[in-house]
Amino acid sequence: MKVLVLNGPNLNMLGIREPALYGNGTYNDLVDFIRDAAKELYLDVEIFQSNSEGELVTAIQNALGKFDGIVINAAAYTHTSVAILDALKAVGLPTAEVHLTDIHNREPFRRLSYVGMYAHKTVCGKGFEGYRECLKWIVTSAS
Ligand code: CA2
């Protein structure tokens, strides 16, 4: 089973700024965590981070026929991007939304999630562990 993990804007700054909010782990630590979790679950995983909305849309479109599910942390685009929502809908793959922080207990504008209007599962506020939970959900839903 192949899963595409997408990470949105500024997540490449993990561990460099705002550790009180996002933790001390770097983006490379997150990638290692996802790879280890995927290995434990016998999943093939591709991980892609972009600061560009269009690149994320293209990555979602290209997932059609290649992947069995998507795990996505669209970061700030979560709260703004109808384009990412439309791409997820168009591709129609089982999709789990993940956030490191609890978007429901931060600024009010973070409570709205366009990704969540399509995602079948959302995990937030569990840090890196949320990615493992989403990968597990893909295994159970897509098999
Ligand atoms: O909690 C999450 O995972 C978020 O998706 C992170 C986004 C934020 O816009 C969402 O509301 C919730 C921000 C990612 C930025 O990550 C940084 C990491 C370190 C330093 C600065 C930004």
PDB file of C-alpha atoms and ligand atoms in Angstrom:
ATOM      1  CA  MET A   1       0.000   0.000   0.000  1.00  0.00           C
ATOM      2  CA  LYS A   2       1.356   3.422  -0.975  1.00  0.00           C
ATOM      3  CA  VAL A   3       0.604   6.610   0.948  1.00  0.00           C
ATOM      4  CA  LEU A   4       1.407  10.182  -0.007  1.00  0.00           C
ATOM      5  CA  VAL A   5       2.200  12.469   2.937  1.00  0.00           C
ATOM      6  CA  LEU A   6       1.912  16.169   2.136  1.00  0.00           C
ATOM      7  CA  ASN A   7       3.198  18.987   4.308  1.00  0.00           C
ATOM      8  CA  GLY A   8       2.371  22.607   3.623  1.00  0.00           C
ATOM      9  CA  PRO A   9       3.977  26.012   4.055  1.00  0.00           C
ATOM     10  CA  ASN A  10       6.507  26.780   6.774  1.00  0.00           C
ATOM     11  CA  LEU A  11       6.595  23.249   8.160  1.00  0.00           C
ATOM     12  CA  ASN A  12      10.189  23.182   6.878  1.00  0.00           C
ATOM     13  CA  MET A  13      10.856  25.691   9.713  1.00  0.00           C
ATOM     14  CA  LEU A  14      10.089  23.104  12.400  1.00  0.00           C
ATOM     15  CA  GLY A  15      12.636  23.122  15.202  1.00  0.00           C
ATOM     16  CA  ILE A  16      14.087  26.426  14.005  1.00  0.00           C
ATOM     17  CA  ARG A  17      11.383  28.834  15.257  1.00  0.00           C
ATOM     18  CA  GLU A  18       8.475  28.706  17.750  1.00  0.00           C
ATOM     19  CA  PRO A  19       9.514  25.543  19.650  1.00  0.00           C
ATOM     20  CA  ALA A  20       6.989  26.327  22.409  1.00  0.00           C
ATOM     21  CA  LEU A  21       4.204  25.828  19.881  1.00  0.00           C
ATOM     22  CA  TYR A  22       5.559  23.246  17.451  1.00  0.00           C
ATOM     23  CA  GLY A  23       8.205  21.436  19.528  1.00  0.00           C
ATOM     24  CA  ASN A  24      11.960  21.047  19.130  1.00  0.00           C
ATOM     25  CA  GLY A  25      11.899  18.436  16.387  1.00  0.00           C
ATOM     26  CA  THR A  26      13.119  19.596  12.987  1.00  0.00           C
ATOM     27  CA  TYR A  27      11.432  18.919   9.659  1.00  0.00           C
ATOM     28  CA  ASN A  28      14.035  16.180   9.025  1.00  0.00           C
ATOM     29  CA  ASP A  29      13.062  14.628  12.387  1.00  0.00           C
ATOM     30  CA  LEU A  30       9.434  14.637  11.236  1.00  0.00           C
ATOM     31  CA  VAL A  31      10.395  12.950   7.958  1.00  0.00           C
ATOM     32  CA  ASP A  32      12.351  10.278   9.894  1.00  0.00           C
ATOM     33  CA  PHE A  33       9.370   9.792  12.241  1.00  0.00           C
ATOM     34  CA  ILE A  34       6.969   9.317   9.310  1.00  0.00           C
ATOM     35  CA  ARG A  35       9.334   6.889   7.556  1.00  0.00           C
ATOM     36  CA  ASP A  36       9.733   4.799  10.742  1.00  0.00           C
ATOM     37  CA  ALA A  37       5.966   4.751  11.380  1.00  0.00           C
ATOM     38  CA  ALA A  38       5.322   3.743   7.763  1.00  0.00           C
ATOM     39  CA  LYS A  39       7.885   0.943   7.988  1.00  0.00           C
ATOM     40  CA  GLU A  40       6.208  -0.458  11.115  1.00  0.00           C
ATOM     41  CA  LEU A  41       2.914  -0.470   9.214  1.00  0.00           C
ATOM     42  CA  TYR A  42       4.482  -2.058   6.080  1.00  0.00           C
ATOM     43  CA  LEU A  43       3.521   1.027   4.096  1.00  0.00           C
ATOM     44  CA  ASP A  44       5.355   2.572   1.189  1.00  0.00           C
ATOM     45  CA  VAL A  45       5.451   6.285   1.827  1.00  0.00           C
ATOM     46  CA  GLU A  46       6.307   9.348  -0.226  1.00  0.00           C
ATOM     47  CA  ILE A  47       6.727  12.612   1.691  1.00  0.00           C
ATOM     48  CA  PHE A  48       6.517  16.004   0.016  1.00  0.00           C
ATOM     49  CA  GLN A  49       6.705  19.489   1.556  1.00  0.00           C
ATOM     50  CA  SER A  50       5.993  22.688  -0.303  1.00  0.00           C
ATOM     51  CA  ASN A  51       5.421  26.326   0.510  1.00  0.00           C
ATOM     52  CA  SER A  52       3.469  26.683  -2.710  1.00  0.00           C
ATOM     53  CA  GLU A  53      -0.273  26.031  -2.943  1.00  0.00           C
ATOM     54  CA  GLY A  54      -0.015  25.136  -6.640  1.00  0.00           C
ATOM     55  CA  GLU A  55       2.680  22.522  -6.024  1.00  0.00           C
ATOM     56  CA  LEU A  56       0.506  20.895  -3.371  1.00  0.00           C
ATOM     57  CA  VAL A  57      -2.494  20.879  -5.763  1.00  0.00           C
ATOM     58  CA  THR A  58      -0.328  19.265  -8.460  1.00  0.00           C
ATOM     59  CA  ALA A  59       1.005  16.664  -6.009  1.00  0.00           C
ATOM     60  CA  ILE A  60      -2.594  15.750  -5.068  1.00  0.00           C
ATOM     61  CA  GLN A  61      -3.609  15.478  -8.742  1.00  0.00           C
ATOM     62  CA  ASN A  62      -0.589  13.283  -9.507  1.00  0.00           C
ATOM     63  CA  ALA A  63      -1.539  10.925  -6.656  1.00  0.00           C
ATOM     64  CA  LEU A  64      -4.414   9.558  -8.726  1.00  0.00           C
ATOM     65  CA  GLY A  65      -3.672   5.961  -9.696  1.00  0.00           C
ATOM     66  CA  LYS A  66      -0.346   5.966  -7.818  1.00  0.00           C
ATOM     67  CA  PHE A  67      -1.329   6.083  -4.151  1.00  0.00           C
ATOM     68  CA  ASP A  68      -3.903   4.364  -1.947  1.00  0.00           C
ATOM     69  CA  GLY A  69      -4.345   7.294   0.406  1.00  0.00           C
ATOM     70  CA  ILE A  70      -3.192  10.763   1.392  1.00  0.00           C
ATOM     71  CA  VAL A  71      -2.115  12.173   4.758  1.00  0.00           C
ATOM     72  CA  ILE A  72      -2.069  15.953   4.615  1.00  0.00           C
ATOM     73  CA  ASN A  73      -0.982  18.764   6.893  1.00  0.00           C
ATOM     74  CA  ALA A  74      -1.798  21.689   4.626  1.00  0.00           C
ATOM     75  CA  ALA A  75      -0.571  24.083   7.356  1.00  0.00           C
ATOM     76  CA  ALA A  76      -1.924  27.617   6.763  1.00  0.00           C
ATOM     77  CA  TYR A  77      -3.563  26.544   3.459  1.00  0.00           C
ATOM     78  CA  THR A  78      -5.857  24.376   5.593  1.00  0.00           C
ATOM     79  CA  HIS A  79      -7.762  27.520   6.474  1.00  0.00           C
ATOM     80  CA  THR A  80      -7.761  29.218   3.083  1.00  0.00           C
ATOM     81  CA  SER A  81      -7.421  26.832   0.170  1.00  0.00           C
ATOM     82  CA  VAL A  82     -10.490  25.933  -1.839  1.00  0.00           C
ATOM     83  CA  ALA A  83      -8.001  24.788  -4.530  1.00  0.00           C
ATOM     84  CA  ILE A  84      -6.591  22.082  -2.242  1.00  0.00           C
ATOM     85  CA  LEU A  85     -10.123  21.052  -1.204  1.00  0.00           C
ATOM     86  CA  ASP A  86     -11.162  20.790  -4.871  1.00  0.00           C
ATOM     87  CA  ALA A  87      -8.061  18.729  -5.735  1.00  0.00           C
ATOM     88  CA  LEU A  88      -8.721  16.304  -2.862  1.00  0.00           C
ATOM     89  CA  LYS A  89     -12.342  15.953  -3.981  1.00  0.00           C
ATOM     90  CA  ALA A  90     -11.331  15.469  -7.623  1.00  0.00           C
ATOM     91  CA  VAL A  91      -8.856  12.707  -6.795  1.00  0.00           C
ATOM     92  CA  GLY A  92     -11.206  11.046  -4.303  1.00  0.00           C
ATOM     93  CA  LEU A  93      -8.588   9.078  -2.340  1.00  0.00           C
ATOM     94  CA  PRO A  94      -9.006   8.173   1.348  1.00  0.00           C
ATOM     95  CA  THR A  95      -7.572  11.212   3.093  1.00  0.00           C
ATOM     96  CA  ALA A  96      -6.543  11.931   6.670  1.00  0.00           C
ATOM     97  CA  GLU A  97      -5.890  15.486   7.858  1.00  0.00           C
ATOM     98  CA  VAL A  98      -3.206  16.033  10.473  1.00  0.00           C
ATOM     99  CA  HIS A  99      -2.108  19.041  12.521  1.00  0.00           C
ATOM    100  CA  LEU A 100       0.681  19.177  15.076  1.00  0.00           C
ATOM    101  CA  THR A 101      -1.285  21.627  17.210  1.00  0.00           C
ATOM    102  CA  ASP A 102      -4.920  21.686  18.231  1.00  0.00           C
ATOM    103  CA  ILE A 103      -6.365  24.064  15.650  1.00  0.00           C
ATOM    104  CA  HIS A 104      -9.602  24.270  17.655  1.00  0.00           C
ATOM    105  CA  ASN A 105      -7.838  25.803  20.648  1.00  0.00           C
ATOM    106  CA  ARG A 106      -5.852  28.512  18.924  1.00  0.00           C
ATOM    107  CA  GLU A 107      -6.924  31.689  17.078  1.00  0.00           C
ATOM    108  CA  PRO A 108     -10.548  31.500  15.846  1.00  0.00           C
ATOM    109  CA  PHE A 109      -9.476  31.693  12.167  1.00  0.00           C
ATOM    110  CA  ARG A 110      -7.742  28.296  12.523  1.00  0.00           C
ATOM    111  CA  ARG A 111     -11.031  26.560  13.388  1.00  0.00           C
ATOM    112  CA  LEU A 112     -12.169  26.608   9.765  1.00  0.00           C
ATOM    113  CA  SER A 113     -10.590  23.788   7.749  1.00  0.00           C
ATOM    114  CA  TYR A 114     -11.274  23.472   4.030  1.00  0.00           C
ATOM    115  CA  VAL A 115      -9.231  20.244   4.034  1.00  0.00           C
ATOM    116  CA  GLY A 116     -11.527  18.944   6.770  1.00  0.00           C
ATOM    117  CA  MET A 117     -14.531  19.419   4.463  1.00  0.00           C
ATOM    118  CA  TYR A 118     -13.189  16.472   2.450  1.00  0.00           C
ATOM    119  CA  ALA A 119     -10.938  14.544   4.853  1.00  0.00           C
ATOM    120  CA  HIS A 120     -12.414  11.347   6.266  1.00  0.00           C
ATOM    121  CA  LYS A 121     -10.338  11.624   9.437  1.00  0.00           C
ATOM    122  CA  THR A 122      -8.688  14.488  11.328  1.00  0.00           C
ATOM    123  CA  VAL A 123      -6.061  14.238  14.054  1.00  0.00           C
ATOM    124  CA  CYS A 124      -4.833  17.414  15.704  1.00  0.00           C
ATOM    125  CA  GLY A 125      -2.885  18.424  18.778  1.00  0.00           C
ATOM    126  CA  LYS A 126      -0.835  15.217  19.039  1.00  0.00           C
ATOM    127  CA  GLY A 127       2.434  16.440  17.503  1.00  0.00           C
ATOM    128  CA  PHE A 128       4.375  13.969  15.340  1.00  0.00           C
ATOM    129  CA  GLU A 129       2.247  11.078  16.732  1.00  0.00           C
ATOM    130  CA  GLY A 130      -0.708  12.430  14.760  1.00  0.00           C
ATOM    131  CA  TYR A 131       1.012  11.345  11.532  1.00  0.00           C
ATOM    132  CA  ARG A 132       1.270   7.746  12.810  1.00  0.00           C
ATOM    133  CA  GLU A 133      -2.421   7.785  13.729  1.00  0.00           C
ATOM    134  CA  CYS A 134      -3.326   9.017  10.243  1.00  0.00           C
ATOM    135  CA  LEU A 135      -1.138   6.385   8.540  1.00  0.00           C
ATOM    136  CA  LYS A 136      -2.850   3.704  10.660  1.00  0.00           C
ATOM    137  CA  TRP A 137      -6.235   5.044   9.632  1.00  0.00           C
ATOM    138  CA  ILE A 138      -5.259   4.813   5.945  1.00  0.00           C
ATOM    139  CA  VAL A 139      -4.220   1.171   6.455  1.00  0.00           C
ATOM    140  CA  THR A 140      -7.566   0.239   7.988  1.00  0.00           C
ATOM    141  CA  SER A 141      -9.716   2.290   5.604  1.00  0.00           C
ATOM    142  CA  ALA A 142      -8.027   1.447   2.315  1.00  0.00           C
ATOM    143  CA  SER A 143      -7.453  -2.286   2.876  1.00  0.00           C
TER     144      SER A 143
HETATM  145  O1  CA2 B   1      -0.643  22.580  13.797  1.00  0.00           O
HETATM  146  C1  CA2 B   1      -0.347  22.425  12.604  1.00  0.00           C
HETATM  147  O2  CA2 B   1       0.219  21.423  12.182  1.00  0.00           O
HETATM  148  C2  CA2 B   1      -0.634  23.562  11.619  1.00  0.00           C
HETATM  149  O3  CA2 B   1      -1.042  22.957  10.405  1.00  0.00           O
HETATM  150  C3  CA2 B   1       0.661  24.312  11.456  1.00  0.00           C
HETATM  151  C4  CA2 B   1       0.523  25.535  10.570  1.00  0.00           C
HETATM  152  C5  CA2 B   1      -0.643  26.410  11.005  1.00  0.00           C
HETATM  153  O4  CA2 B   1      -0.822  27.463  10.085  1.00  0.00           O
HETATM  154  C6  CA2 B   1      -1.921  25.631  11.128  1.00  0.00           C
HETATM  155  O5  CA2 B   1      -2.930  26.483  11.602  1.00  0.00           O
HETATM  156  C7  CA2 B   1      -1.756  24.469  12.090  1.00  0.00           C
HETATM  157  C8  CA2 B   1       1.790  26.379  10.613  1.00  0.00           C
HETATM  158  C9  CA2 B   1       3.010  25.625  10.196  1.00  0.00           C
HETATM  159  C10 CA2 B   1       4.172  26.508  10.455  1.00  0.00           C
HETATM  160  O6  CA2 B   1       5.148  25.760  11.118  1.00  0.00           O
HETATM  161  C11 CA2 B   1       6.147  26.443  11.726  1.00  0.00           C
HETATM  162  C12 CA2 B   1       7.040  25.682  12.408  1.00  0.00           C
HETATM  163  C13 CA2 B   1       8.073  26.285  13.070  1.00  0.00           C
HETATM  164  C14 CA2 B   1       8.225  27.658  13.032  1.00  0.00           C
HETATM  165  C15 CA2 B   1       7.321  28.405  12.327  1.00  0.00           C
HETATM  166  C16 CA2 B   1       6.279  27.810  11.676  1.00  0.00           C
END
